[in-house]
Short mmCIF file of C-alpha atoms and ligand atoms in Angstrom, two decimals:
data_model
loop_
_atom_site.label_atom_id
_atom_site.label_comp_id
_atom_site.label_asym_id
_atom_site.label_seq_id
_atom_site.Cartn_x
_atom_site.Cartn_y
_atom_site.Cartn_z
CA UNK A 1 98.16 137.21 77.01
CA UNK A 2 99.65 134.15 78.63
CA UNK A 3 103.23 133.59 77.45
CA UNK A 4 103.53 129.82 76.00
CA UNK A 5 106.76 128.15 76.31
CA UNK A 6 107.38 125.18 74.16
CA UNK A 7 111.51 124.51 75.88
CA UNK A 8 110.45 123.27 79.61
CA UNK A 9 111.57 120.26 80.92
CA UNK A 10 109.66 118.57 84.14
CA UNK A 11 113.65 118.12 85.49
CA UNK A 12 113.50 121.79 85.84
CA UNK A 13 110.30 122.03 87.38
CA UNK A 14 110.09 119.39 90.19
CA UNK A 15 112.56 118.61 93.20
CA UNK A 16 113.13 115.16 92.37
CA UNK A 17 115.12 117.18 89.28
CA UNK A 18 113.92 114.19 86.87
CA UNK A 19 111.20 114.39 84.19
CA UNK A 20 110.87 114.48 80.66
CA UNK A 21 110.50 117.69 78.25
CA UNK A 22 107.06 119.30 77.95
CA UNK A 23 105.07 120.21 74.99
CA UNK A 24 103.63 123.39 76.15
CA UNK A 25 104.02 124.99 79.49
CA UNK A 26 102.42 128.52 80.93
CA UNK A 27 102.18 130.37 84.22
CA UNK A 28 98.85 132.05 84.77
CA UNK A 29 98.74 134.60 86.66
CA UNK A 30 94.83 135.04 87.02
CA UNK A 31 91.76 133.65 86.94
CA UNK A 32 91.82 134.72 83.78
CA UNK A 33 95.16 133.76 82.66
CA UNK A 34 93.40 129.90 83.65
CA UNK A 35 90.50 130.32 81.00
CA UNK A 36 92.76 131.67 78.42
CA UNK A 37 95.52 128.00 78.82
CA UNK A 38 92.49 126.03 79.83
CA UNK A 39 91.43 127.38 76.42
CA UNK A 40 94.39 127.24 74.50
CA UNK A 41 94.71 123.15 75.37
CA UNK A 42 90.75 122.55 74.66
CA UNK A 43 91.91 123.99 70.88
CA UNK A 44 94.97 122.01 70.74
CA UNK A 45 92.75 118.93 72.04
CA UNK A 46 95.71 118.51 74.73
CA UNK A 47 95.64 117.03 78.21
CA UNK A 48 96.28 119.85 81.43
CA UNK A 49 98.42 118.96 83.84
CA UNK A 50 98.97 121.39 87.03
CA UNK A 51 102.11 122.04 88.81
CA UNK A 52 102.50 123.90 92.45
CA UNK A 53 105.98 123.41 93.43
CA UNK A 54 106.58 119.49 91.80
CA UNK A 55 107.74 118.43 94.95
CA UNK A 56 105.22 115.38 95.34
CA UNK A 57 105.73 113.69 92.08
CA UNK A 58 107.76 111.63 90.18
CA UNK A 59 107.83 112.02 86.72
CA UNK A 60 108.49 109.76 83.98
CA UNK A 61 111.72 110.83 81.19
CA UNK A 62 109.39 110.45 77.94
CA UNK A 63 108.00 113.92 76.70
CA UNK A 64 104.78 115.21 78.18
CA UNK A 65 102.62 115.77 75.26
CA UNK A 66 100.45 117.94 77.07
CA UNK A 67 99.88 121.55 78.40
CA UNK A 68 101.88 122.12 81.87
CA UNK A 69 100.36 124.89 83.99
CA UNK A 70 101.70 126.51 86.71
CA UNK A 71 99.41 129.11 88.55
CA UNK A 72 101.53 132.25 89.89
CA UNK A 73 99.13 134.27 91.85
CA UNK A 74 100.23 134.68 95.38
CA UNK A 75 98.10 137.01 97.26
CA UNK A 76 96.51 136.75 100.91
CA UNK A 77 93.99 138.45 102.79
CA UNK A 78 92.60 138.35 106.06
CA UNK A 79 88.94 138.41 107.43
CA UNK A 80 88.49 138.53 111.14
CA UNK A 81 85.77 136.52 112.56
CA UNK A 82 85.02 136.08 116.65
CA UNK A 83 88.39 134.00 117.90
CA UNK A 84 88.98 133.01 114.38
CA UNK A 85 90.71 134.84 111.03
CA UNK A 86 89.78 133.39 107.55
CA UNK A 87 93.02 133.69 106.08
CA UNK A 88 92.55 133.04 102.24
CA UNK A 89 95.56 132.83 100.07
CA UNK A 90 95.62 132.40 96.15
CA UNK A 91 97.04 129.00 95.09
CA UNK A 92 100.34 130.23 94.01
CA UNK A 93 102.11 131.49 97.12
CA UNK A 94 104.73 129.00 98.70
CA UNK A 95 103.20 127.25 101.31
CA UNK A 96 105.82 127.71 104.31
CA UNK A 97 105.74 131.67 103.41
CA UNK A 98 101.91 131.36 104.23
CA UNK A 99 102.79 129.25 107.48
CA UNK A 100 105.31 131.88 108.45
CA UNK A 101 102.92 135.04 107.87
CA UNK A 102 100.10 133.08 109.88
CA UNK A 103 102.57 132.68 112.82
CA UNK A 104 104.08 136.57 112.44
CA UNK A 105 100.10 137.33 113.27
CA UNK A 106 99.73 134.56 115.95
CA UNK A 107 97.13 132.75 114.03
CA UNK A 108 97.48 129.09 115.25
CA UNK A 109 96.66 125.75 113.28
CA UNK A 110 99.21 125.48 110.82
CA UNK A 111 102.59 126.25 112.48
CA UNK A 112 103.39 122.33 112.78
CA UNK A 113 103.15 122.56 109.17
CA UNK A 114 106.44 124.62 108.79
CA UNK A 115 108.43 123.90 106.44
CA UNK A 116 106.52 121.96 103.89
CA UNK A 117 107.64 122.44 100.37
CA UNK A 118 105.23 123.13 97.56
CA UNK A 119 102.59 125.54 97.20
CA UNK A 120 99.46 126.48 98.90
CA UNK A 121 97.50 125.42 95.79
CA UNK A 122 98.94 121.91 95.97
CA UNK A 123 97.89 122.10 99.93
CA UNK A 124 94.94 120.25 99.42
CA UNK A 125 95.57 117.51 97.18
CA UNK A 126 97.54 115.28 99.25
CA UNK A 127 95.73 116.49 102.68
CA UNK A 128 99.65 118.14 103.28
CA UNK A 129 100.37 116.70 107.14
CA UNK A 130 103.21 116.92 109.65
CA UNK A 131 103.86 116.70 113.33
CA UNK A 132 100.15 115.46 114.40
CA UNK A 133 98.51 118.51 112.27
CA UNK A 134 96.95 118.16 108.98
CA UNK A 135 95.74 120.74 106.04
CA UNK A 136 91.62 119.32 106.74
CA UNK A 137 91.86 120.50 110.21
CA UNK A 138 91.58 124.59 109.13
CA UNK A 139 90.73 124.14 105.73
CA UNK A 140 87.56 125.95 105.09
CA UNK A 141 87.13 125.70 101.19
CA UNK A 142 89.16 126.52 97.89
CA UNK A 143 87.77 127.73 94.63
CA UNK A 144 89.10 125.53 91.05
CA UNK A 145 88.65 126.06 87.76
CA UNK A 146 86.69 122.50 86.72
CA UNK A 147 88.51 122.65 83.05
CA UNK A 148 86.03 120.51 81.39
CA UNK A 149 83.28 122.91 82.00
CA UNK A 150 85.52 126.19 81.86
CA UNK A 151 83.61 126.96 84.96
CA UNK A 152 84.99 127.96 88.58
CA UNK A 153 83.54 125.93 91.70
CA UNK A 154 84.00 126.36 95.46
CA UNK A 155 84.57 123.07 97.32
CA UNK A 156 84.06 122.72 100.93
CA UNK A 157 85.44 120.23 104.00
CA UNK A 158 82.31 117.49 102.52
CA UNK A 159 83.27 117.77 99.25
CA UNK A 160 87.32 117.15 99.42
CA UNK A 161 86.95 113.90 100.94
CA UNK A 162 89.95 114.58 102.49
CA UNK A 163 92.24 111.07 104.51
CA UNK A 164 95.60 110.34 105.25
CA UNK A 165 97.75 112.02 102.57
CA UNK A 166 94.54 111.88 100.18
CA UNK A 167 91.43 113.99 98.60
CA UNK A 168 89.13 113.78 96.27
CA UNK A 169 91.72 115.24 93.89
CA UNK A 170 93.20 112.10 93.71
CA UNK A 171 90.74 110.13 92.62
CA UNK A 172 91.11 109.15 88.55
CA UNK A 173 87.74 110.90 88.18
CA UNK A 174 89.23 114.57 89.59
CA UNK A 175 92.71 113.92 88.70
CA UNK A 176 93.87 117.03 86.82
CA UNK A 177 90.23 118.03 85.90
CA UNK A 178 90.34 121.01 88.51
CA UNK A 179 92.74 124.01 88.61
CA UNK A 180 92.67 125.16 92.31
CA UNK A 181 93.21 129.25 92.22
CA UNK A 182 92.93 130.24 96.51
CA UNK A 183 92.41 128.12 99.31
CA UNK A 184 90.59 130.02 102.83
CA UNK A 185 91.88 128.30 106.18
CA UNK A 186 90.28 128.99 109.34
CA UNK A 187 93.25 130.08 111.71
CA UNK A 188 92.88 130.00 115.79
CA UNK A 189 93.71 133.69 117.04
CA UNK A 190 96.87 133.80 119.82
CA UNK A 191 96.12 129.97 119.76
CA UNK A 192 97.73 127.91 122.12
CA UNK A 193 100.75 126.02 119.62
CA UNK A 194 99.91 121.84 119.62
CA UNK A 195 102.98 120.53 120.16
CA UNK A 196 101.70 115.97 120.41
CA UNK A 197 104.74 115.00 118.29
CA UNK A 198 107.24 112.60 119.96
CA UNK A 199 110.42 114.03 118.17
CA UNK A 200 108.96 117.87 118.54
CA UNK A 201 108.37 117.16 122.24
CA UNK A 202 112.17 115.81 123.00
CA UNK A 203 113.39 118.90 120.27
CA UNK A 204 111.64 121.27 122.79
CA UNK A 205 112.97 119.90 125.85
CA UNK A 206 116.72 119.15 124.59
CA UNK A 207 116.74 122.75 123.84
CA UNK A 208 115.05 123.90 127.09
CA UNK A 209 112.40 125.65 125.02
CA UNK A 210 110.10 126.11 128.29
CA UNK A 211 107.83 128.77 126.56
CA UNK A 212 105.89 126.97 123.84
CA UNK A 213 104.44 129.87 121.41
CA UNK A 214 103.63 129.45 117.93
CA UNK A 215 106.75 131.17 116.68
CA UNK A 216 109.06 128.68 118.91
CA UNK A 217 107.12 125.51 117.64
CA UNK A 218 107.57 126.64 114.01
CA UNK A 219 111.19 127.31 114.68
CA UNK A 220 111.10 124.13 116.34
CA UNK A 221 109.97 122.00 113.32
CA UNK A 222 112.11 123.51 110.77
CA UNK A 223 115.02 122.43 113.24
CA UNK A 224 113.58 119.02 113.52
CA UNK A 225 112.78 118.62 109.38
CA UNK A 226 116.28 120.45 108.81
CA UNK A 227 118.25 117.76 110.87
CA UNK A 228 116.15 114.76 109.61
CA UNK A 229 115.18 115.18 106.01
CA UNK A 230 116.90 116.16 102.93
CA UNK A 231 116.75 119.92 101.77
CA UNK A 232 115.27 119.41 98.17
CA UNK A 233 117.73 122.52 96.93
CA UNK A 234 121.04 120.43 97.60
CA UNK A 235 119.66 117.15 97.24
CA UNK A 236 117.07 115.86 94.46
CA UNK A 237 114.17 114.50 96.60
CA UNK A 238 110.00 114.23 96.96
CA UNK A 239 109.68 114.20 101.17
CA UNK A 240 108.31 110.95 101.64
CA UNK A 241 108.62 108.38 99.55
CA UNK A 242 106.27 105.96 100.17
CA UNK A 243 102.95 106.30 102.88
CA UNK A 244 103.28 104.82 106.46
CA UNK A 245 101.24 101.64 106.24
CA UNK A 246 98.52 100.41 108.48
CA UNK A 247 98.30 97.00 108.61
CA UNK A 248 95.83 94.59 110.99
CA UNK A 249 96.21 93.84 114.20
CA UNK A 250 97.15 90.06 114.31
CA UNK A 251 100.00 90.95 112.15
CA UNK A 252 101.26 93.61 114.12
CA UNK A 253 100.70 91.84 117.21
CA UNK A 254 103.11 89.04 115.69
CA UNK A 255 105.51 91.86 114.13
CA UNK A 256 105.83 93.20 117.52
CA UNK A 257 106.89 89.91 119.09
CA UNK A 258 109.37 89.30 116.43
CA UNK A 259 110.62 92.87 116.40
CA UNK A 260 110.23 94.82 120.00
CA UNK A 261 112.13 97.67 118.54
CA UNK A 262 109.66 98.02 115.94
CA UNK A 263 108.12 101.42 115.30
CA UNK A 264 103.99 101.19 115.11
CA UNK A 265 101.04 102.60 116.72
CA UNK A 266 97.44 101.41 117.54
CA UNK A 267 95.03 103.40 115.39
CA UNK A 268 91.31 103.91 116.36
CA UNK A 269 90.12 102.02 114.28
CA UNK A 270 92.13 99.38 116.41
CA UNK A 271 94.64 98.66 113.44
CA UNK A 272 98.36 99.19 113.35
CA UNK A 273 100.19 102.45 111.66
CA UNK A 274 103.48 101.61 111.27
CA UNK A 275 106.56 103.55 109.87
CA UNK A 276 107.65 102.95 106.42
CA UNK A 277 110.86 104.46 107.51
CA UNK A 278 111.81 101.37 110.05
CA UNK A 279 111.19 98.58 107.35
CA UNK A 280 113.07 100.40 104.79
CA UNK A 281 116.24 100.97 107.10
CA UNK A 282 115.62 97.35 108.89
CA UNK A 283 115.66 95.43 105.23
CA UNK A 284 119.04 97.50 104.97
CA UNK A 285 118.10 100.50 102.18
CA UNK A 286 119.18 103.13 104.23
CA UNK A 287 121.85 104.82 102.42
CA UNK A 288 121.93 102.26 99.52
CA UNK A 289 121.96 103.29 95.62
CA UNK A 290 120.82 101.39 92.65
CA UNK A 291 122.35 103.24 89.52
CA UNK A 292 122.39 107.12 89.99
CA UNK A 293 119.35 106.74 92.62
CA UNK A 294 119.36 106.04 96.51
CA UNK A 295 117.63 106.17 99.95
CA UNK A 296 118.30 108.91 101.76
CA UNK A 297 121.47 108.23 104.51
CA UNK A 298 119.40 110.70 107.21
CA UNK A 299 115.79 109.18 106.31
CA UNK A 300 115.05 106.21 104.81
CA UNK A 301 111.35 106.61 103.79
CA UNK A 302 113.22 109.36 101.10
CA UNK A 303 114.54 108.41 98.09
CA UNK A 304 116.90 110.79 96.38
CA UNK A 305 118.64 112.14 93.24
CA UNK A 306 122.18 112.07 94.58
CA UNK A 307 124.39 113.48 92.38
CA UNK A 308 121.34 115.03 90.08
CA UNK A 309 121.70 112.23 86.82
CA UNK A 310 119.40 109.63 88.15
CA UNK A 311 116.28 109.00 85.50
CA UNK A 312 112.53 108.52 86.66
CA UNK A 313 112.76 105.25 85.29
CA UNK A 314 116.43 104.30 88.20
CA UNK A 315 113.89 105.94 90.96
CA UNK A 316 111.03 103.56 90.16
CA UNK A 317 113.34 100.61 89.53
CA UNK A 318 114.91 101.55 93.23
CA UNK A 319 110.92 101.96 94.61
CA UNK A 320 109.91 98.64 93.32
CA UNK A 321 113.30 96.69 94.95
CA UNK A 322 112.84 98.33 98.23
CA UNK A 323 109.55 97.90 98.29
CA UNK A 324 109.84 93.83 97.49
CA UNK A 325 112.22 93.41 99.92
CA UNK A 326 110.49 94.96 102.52
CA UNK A 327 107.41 92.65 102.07
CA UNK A 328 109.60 89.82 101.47
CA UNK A 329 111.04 90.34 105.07
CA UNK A 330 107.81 91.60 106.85
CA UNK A 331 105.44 90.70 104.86
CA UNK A 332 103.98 94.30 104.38
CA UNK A 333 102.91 95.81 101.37
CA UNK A 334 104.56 99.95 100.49
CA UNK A 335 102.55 102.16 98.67
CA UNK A 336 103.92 105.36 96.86
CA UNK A 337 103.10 108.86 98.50
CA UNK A 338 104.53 110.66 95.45
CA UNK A 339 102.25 110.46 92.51
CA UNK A 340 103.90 109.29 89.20
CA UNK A 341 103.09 111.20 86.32
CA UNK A 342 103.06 110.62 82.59
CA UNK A 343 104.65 106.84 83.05
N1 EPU B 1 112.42 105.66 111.14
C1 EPU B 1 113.45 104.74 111.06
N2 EPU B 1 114.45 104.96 110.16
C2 EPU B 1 114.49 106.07 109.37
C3 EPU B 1 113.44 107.01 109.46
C4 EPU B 1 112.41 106.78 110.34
O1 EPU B 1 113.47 103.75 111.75
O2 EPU B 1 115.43 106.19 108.58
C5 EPU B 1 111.33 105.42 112.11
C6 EPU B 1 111.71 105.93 113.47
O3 EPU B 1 111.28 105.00 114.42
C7 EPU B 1 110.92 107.21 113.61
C8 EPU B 1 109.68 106.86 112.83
O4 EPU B 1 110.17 106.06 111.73
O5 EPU B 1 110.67 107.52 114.94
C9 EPU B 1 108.92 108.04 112.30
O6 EPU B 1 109.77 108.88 111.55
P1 EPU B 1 109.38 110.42 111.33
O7 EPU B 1 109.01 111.05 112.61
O8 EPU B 1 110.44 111.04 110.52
O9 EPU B 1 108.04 110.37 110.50
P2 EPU B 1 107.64 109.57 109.18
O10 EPU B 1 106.51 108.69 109.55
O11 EPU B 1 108.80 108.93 108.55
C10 EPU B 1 105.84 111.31 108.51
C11 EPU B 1 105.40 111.96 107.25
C12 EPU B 1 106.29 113.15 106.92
C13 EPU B 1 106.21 114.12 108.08
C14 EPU B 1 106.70 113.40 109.35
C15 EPU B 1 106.58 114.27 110.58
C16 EPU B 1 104.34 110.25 105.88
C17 EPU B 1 104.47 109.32 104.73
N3 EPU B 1 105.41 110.99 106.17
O12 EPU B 1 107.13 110.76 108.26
O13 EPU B 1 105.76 113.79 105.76
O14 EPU B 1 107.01 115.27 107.84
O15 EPU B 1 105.86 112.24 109.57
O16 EPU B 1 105.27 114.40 110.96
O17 EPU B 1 103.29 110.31 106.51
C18 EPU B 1 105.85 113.78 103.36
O18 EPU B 1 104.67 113.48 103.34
O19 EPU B 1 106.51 113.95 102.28
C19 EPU B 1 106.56 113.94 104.63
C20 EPU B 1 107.85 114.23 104.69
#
């Protein structure tokens, strides 16, 4: 039997530490722990909404009037295949405990990954990506309980439509329709570590790390994210705020002639990424607050719970001035990377 709990509040559940209370709220152990709240909401005639580790959303201070699940299984196992291991863990375990047991066997493709928080289940959703790797680039396929049809399915690489902090998961018609219980990754035996990263490169060579191994690029990255960003257990925060924007090439070109210490790259499709982080600080956000809500003083492409008694509603009021001043100065339009939930 599934325990139901009817005194959650999102603020307890996510790292933004905002969010309303919930109606209902379970952990599921097991496959069939999912059937049994999948079934227990289809009687109730309430909406599902899954949680890994709530540290990509945002959500709003009104009650959830819903059934919160939360899927608790954490086991991994191994299959060894030629140069590769299919490493398939169940959608529960934290994600940088799976990174570090990957690296403890020298299974390469996910070390640059280090660090992430959340949960392996959540993985896949936003395409999870870091330091020039990305979650498509070993994912193999994951197995989700479609609740509408009470009815597991196995999606692979083709069916995940999987893009630059996106997946099929986020499109309105897969949005919380699918309860993702393992995810298999194809992992690169004593793999050669990719270190392509700017900042990672210059960590490495500060530090006179000559022998680049999985274990001392993992290390590496956790030194890099512990120095840059803000640790979501002292600080209220969501990683990155907004997505790095890509914008054409003609206004790039002119951005770049206006700005040479501006921070963008050619893509290949011959546009521009450029980093959310730079306008935010340049349009003067870095460190600012707006009532009990701010930008991060070490990264400005975080926004961040300060003192733990900002509301969803101070964060999104904060999002929506940095983001208008940012396109009132450049002239480029900030999306959200967080998803906002329940507004
Ligand atoms: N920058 C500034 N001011 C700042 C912060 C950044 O000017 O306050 C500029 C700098 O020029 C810096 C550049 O932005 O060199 C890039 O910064 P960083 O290397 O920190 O990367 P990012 O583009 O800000 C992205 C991801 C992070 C990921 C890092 C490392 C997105 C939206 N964010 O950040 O992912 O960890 O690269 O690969 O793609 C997340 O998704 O939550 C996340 C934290």
């Amino acid at each position: 039997m599934v325990k139901i709990i009817e005194d959650k509040k999102f603020s307890e559940l996510t790292t933004f530490k905002v969010g309303g209370p919930i109606k209902y709220y379970a952990e599921a152990k097991s496959e069939e722990d999912v059937k049994e709240v999948a079934d227990f909401a289809k009687e109730k005639n309430l909406p599902i909404f899954v949680i890994g580790g709530g540290s990509d959303i945002l959500v709003s201070d009104k009650l959830f009037d819903g059934v919160v699940v939360h899927y608790t299984g954490d086991s991994v196992s191994l299959e060894e295949s030629g140069e590769f291991s299919l490493i398939t863990s169940e959608a529960g375990k934290n994600w940088d405990d799976l990174v570090e047991f990957a690296v403890a066997k020298n299974l390469g493709g996910i070390e640059c990954l280090s660090g992430i928080p959340g949960t392996v289940g959540a993985a896949p959703i936003q395409n999870i990506g870091a330091y020039g790797q990305e979650l498509k680039d070993t994912f193999v396929s994951l197995r989700a309980f479609e609740i509408e049809k009470g009815k597991f399915r196995t999606f692979y690489p083709e069916d995940c439509d999987f893009g630059y902090r996106e997946s099929i998961f986020k499109n309105p018609e897969y949005w919380q329709k699918f309860i993702i219980t393992s995810v298999s990754l194809n992992l690169k035996k004593n793999a050669d570590p990719q270190v392509v990263y700017e900042s990672l490169i210059n960590y490495m060579k500060e530090n006179n790390v000559h022998d680049v191994n999985l274990r001392n690029v993992r290390d590496a990255v956790l030194a890099v994210r512990k120095s840059k960003f803000e640790d979501p257990k002292e600080v209220g925060n969501a990683g990155s705020f907004f997505k790095n924007p890509v914008i054409e090439k003609v206004q790039a070109e002119k951005l770049i002639k206006e700005y040479p210490g501006i921070s963008c790259r050619e893509t290949k499709d011959g546009r521009y990424k450029c980093f959310a982080g730079w306008f935010i600080e340049k349009a003067g956000w870095k460190g600012k607050t707006h009532k009990n809500a701010g930008v991060s003083p070490r990264h400005a492409l975080v926004l961040i719970n300060p003192e733990g008694k900002a509301t969803a509603t101070e964060i999104v009021e904060l999002s929506e001035k940095v983001a208008k001043d940012v396109e009132a100065k450049f002239g480029v339009t900030l999306t959200p990377e967080v998803q906002f939930i329940n507004f």
